[in-house]
Short mmCIF file of C-alpha atoms in Angstrom, two decimals:
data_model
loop_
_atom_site.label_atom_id
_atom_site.label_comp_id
_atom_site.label_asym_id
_atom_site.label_seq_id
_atom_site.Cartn_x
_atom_site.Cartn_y
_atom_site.Cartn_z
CA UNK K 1 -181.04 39.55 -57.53
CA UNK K 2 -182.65 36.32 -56.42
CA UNK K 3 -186.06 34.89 -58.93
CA UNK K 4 -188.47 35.68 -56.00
CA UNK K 5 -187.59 39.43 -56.30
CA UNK K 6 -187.52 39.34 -59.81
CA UNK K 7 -191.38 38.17 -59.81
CA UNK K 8 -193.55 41.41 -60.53
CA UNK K 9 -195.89 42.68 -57.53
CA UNK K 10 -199.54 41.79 -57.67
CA UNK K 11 -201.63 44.72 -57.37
CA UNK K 12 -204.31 43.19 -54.86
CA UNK K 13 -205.87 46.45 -54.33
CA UNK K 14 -206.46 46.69 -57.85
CA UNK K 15 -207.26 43.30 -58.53
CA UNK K 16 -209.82 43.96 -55.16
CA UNK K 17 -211.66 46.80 -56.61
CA UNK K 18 -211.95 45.89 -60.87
CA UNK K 19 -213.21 42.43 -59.38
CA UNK K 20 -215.24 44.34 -57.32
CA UNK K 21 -216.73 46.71 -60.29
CA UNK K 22 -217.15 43.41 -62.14
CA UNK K 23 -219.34 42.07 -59.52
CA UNK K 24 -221.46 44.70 -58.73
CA UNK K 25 -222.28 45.37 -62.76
CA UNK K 26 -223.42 42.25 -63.01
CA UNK K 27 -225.50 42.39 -60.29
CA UNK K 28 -226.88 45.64 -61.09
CA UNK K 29 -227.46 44.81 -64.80
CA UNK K 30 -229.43 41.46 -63.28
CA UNK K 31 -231.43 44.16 -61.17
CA UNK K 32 -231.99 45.89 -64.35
CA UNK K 33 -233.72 43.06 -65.69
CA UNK K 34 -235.61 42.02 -62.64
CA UNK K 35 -237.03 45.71 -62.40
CA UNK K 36 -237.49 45.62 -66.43
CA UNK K 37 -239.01 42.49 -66.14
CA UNK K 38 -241.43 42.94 -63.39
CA UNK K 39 -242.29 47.04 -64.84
CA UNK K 40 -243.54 44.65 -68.02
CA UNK K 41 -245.10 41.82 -65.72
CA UNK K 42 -247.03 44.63 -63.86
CA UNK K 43 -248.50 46.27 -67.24
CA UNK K 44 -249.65 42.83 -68.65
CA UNK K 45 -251.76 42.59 -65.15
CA UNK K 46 -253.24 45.82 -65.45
CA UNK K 47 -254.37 45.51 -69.18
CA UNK K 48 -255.73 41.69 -67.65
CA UNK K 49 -257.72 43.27 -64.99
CA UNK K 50 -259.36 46.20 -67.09
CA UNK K 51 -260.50 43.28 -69.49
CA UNK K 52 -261.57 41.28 -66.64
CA UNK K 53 -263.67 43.92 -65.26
CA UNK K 54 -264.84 44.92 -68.73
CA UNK K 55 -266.02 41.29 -68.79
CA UNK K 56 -267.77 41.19 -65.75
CA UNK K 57 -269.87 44.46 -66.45
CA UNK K 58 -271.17 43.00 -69.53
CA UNK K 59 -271.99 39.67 -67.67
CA UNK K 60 -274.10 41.35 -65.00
CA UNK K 61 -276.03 42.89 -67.48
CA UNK K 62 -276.75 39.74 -69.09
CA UNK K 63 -277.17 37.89 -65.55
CA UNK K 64 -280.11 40.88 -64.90
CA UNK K 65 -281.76 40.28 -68.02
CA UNK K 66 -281.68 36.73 -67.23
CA UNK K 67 -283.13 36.78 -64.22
CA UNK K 68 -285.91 39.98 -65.17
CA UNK K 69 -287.09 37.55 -67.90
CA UNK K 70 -287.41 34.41 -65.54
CA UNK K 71 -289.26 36.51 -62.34
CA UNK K 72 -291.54 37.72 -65.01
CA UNK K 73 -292.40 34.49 -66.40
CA UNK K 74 -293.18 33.05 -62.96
CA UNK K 75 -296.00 35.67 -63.18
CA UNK K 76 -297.19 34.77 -66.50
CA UNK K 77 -297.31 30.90 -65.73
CA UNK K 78 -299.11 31.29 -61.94
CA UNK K 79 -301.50 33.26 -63.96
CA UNK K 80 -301.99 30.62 -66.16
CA UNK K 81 -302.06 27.66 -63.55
CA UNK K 82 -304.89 29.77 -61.74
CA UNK K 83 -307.27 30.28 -64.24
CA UNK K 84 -309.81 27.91 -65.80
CA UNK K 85 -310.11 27.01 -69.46
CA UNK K 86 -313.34 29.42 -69.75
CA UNK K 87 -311.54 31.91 -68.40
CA UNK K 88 -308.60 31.92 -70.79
CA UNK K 89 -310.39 31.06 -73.78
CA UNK K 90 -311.97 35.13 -73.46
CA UNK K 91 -308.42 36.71 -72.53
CA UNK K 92 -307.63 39.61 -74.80
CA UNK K 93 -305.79 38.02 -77.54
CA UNK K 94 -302.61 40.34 -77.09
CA UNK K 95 -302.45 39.36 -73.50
CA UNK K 96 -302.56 35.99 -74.69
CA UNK K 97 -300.14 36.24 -77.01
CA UNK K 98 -297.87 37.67 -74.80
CA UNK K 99 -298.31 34.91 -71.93
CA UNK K 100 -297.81 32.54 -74.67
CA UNK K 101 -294.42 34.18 -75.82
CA UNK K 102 -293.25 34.07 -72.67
CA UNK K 103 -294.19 30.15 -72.10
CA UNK K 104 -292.21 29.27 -75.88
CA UNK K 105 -289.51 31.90 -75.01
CA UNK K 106 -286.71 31.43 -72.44
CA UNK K 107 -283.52 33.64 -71.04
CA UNK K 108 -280.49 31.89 -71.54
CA UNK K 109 -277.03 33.46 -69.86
CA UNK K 110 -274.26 34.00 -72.68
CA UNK K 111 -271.34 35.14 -70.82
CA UNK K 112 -268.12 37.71 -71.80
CA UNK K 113 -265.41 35.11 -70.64
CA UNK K 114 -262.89 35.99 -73.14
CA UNK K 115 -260.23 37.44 -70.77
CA UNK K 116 -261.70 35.68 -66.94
CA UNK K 117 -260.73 32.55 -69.15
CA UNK K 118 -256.86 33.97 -70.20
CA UNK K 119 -254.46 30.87 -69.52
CA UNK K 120 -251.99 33.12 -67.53
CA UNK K 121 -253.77 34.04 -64.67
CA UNK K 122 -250.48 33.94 -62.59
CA UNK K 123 -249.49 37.25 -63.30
CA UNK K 124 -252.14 38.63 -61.25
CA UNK K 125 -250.33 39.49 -57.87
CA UNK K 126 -253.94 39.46 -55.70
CA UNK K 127 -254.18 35.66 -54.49
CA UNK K 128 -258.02 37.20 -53.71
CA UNK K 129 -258.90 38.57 -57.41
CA UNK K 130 -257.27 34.90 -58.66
CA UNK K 131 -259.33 33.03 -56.29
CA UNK K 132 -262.53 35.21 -57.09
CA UNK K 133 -261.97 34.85 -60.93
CA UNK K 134 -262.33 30.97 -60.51
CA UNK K 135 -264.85 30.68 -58.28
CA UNK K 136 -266.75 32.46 -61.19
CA UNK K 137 -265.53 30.64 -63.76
CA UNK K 138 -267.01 27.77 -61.78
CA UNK K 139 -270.49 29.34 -61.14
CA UNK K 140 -270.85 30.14 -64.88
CA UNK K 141 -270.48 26.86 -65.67
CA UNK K 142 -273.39 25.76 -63.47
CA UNK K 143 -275.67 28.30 -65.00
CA UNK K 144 -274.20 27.30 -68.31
CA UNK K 145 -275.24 23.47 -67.86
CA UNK K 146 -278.73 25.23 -66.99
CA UNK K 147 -278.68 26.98 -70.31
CA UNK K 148 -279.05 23.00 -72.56
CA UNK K 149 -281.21 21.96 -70.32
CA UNK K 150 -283.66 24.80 -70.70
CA UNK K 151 -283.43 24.62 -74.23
CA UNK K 152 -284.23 20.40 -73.99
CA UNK K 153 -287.41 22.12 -71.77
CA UNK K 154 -288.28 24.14 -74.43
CA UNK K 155 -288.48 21.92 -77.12
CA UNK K 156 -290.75 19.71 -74.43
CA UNK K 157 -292.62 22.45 -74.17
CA UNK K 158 -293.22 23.19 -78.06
CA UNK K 159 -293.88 19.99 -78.51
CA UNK K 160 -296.52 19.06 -76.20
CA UNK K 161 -298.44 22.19 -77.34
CA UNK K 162 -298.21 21.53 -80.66
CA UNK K 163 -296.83 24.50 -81.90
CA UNK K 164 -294.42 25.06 -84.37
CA UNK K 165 -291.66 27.84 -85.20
CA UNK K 166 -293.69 30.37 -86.61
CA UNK K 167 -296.15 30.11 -83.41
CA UNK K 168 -293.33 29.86 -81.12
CA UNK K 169 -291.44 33.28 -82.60
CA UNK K 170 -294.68 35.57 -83.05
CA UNK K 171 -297.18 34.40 -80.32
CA UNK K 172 -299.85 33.85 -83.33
CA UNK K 173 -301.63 30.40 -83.86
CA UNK K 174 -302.82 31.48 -86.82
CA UNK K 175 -301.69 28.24 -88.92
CA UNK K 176 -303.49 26.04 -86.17
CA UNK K 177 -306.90 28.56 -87.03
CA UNK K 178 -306.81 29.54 -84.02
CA UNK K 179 -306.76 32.69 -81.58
CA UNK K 180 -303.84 32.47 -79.27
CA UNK K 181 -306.53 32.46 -75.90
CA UNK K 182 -307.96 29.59 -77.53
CA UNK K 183 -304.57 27.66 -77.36
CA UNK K 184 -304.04 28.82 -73.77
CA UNK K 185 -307.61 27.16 -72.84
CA UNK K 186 -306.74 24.10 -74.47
CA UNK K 187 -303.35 23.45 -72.88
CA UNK K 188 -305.16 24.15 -70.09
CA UNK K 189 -306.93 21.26 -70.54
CA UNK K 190 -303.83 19.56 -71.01
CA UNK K 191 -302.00 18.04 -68.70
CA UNK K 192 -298.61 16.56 -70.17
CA UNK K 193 -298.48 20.76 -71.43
CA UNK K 194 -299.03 21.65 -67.86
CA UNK K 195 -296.58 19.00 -66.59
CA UNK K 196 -293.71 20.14 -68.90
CA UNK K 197 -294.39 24.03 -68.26
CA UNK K 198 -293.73 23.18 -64.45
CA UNK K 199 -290.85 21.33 -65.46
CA UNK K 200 -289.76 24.19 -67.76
CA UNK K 201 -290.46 26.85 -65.02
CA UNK K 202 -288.15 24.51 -62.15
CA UNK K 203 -285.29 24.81 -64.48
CA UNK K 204 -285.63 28.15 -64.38
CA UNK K 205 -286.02 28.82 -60.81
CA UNK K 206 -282.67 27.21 -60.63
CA UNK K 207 -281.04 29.24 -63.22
CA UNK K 208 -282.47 32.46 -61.68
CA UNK K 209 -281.30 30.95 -58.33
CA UNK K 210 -277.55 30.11 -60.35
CA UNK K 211 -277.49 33.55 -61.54
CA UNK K 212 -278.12 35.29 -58.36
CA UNK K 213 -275.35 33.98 -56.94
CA UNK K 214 -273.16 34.63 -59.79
CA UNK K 215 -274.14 37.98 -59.95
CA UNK K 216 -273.40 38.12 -56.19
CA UNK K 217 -269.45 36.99 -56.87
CA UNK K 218 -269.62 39.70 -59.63
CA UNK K 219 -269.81 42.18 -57.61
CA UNK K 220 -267.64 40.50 -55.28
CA UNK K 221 -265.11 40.72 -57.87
CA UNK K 222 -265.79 43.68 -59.39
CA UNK K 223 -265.32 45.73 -55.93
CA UNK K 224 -261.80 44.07 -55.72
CA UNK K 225 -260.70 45.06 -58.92
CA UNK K 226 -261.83 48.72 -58.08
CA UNK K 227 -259.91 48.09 -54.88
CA UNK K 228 -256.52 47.20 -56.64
CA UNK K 229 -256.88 49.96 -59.27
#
């Protein structure tokens, strides 16, 4: 017997199909993952969007009473503008008080951004929902930067009438010992009040403007997250 037939056969068959097996385990135990993987990926977008959209439903509501409070003080200070000091000086002192509130007062948008603002947007398959979700995140900002400068426009405001805290919460002018008509006729007479309650009313105007349009990619959004659900 020569050494090459003493060598033992290889099996290739064998060797063909366990190699084979090996392969294909792997592979399917990488599949395993992937679908795993992607099962998990899929939840964590859901549970975003749901939050997203709970977000957005409390920020229209706030965007509305935003801009309710601004179109109605538009009304109060046109009222104002129009009529003379006489004329204001014999207003009904609740109506006065309440046209007065609504000069010291202001709307100021405090959005729910907790989960349009989660770092890890990328797990949220829609390119469209992404895309929407910044373009908002953009827009709030603007009506945001609105926000300080209505407050600096109130304090202008406050100031020039010379009211203080207690006036500017309840309306009443009592600590100036006066009715709150009588306030209205003299900052009618005024003009650097008149000149920063124009000011005061243009910032607004812009916010209302800011928040319309925010409200309008809210419901953009909010239709494609009913879409995807």
């Amino acid at each position: 017997m020569t050494a090459a037939s003493a060598r033992p056969r290889i099996d290739w068959r064998r060797v063909f199909v366990e190699g084979t097996v090996i392969v294909v385990s792997i592979l399917l135990a990488f599949a395993i993952d992937a679908w795993w993987d992607g099962r998990k990926d899929r939840a964590a977008e859901r549970q975003l969007l749901a939050s997203i959209e709970r977000d957005l439903l409390d920020s229209r509501s706030e965007l509305l009473r935003v801009m309710e409070f601004q179109q109605t003080h538009g009304v109060s200070l046109d009222r104002f503008v129009d009529a003379s000091p006489a004329e204001l000086a014999v207003l009904a002192e609740d109506s006065a008080r309440f046209m007065l509130r609504r000069f010291l007062l202001t709307a100021t948008f405090q959005p729910f951004d907790a989960a349009l603002r989660a770092r890890d947007l990328s797990v949220i398959t829609d390119p469209r929902i992404r895309e929407g979700v910044l373009s908002w995140l953009a827009h709030s900002e603007d009506v945001l930067e609105n926000n300080a400068m209505l407050t600096e426009a109130f304090g202008a405001v406050s100031h020039a009438g010379g009211l203080n805290a207690l006036a500017i919460r309840t309306g009443r002018t009592s600590l100036q010992r006066q009715s709150a008509a009588a306030t209205l006729a003299e900052w009618r007479r005024d003009d650097r009040v008149i000149a920063e309650l124009l000011r005061k009313e243009s910032i607004e105007s812009n916010t209302e403007r800011k928040a319309a349009r925010l409200l309008e990619i809210t419901d953009e959004l909010l239709a494609l997250l009913r879409a995807e659900s």
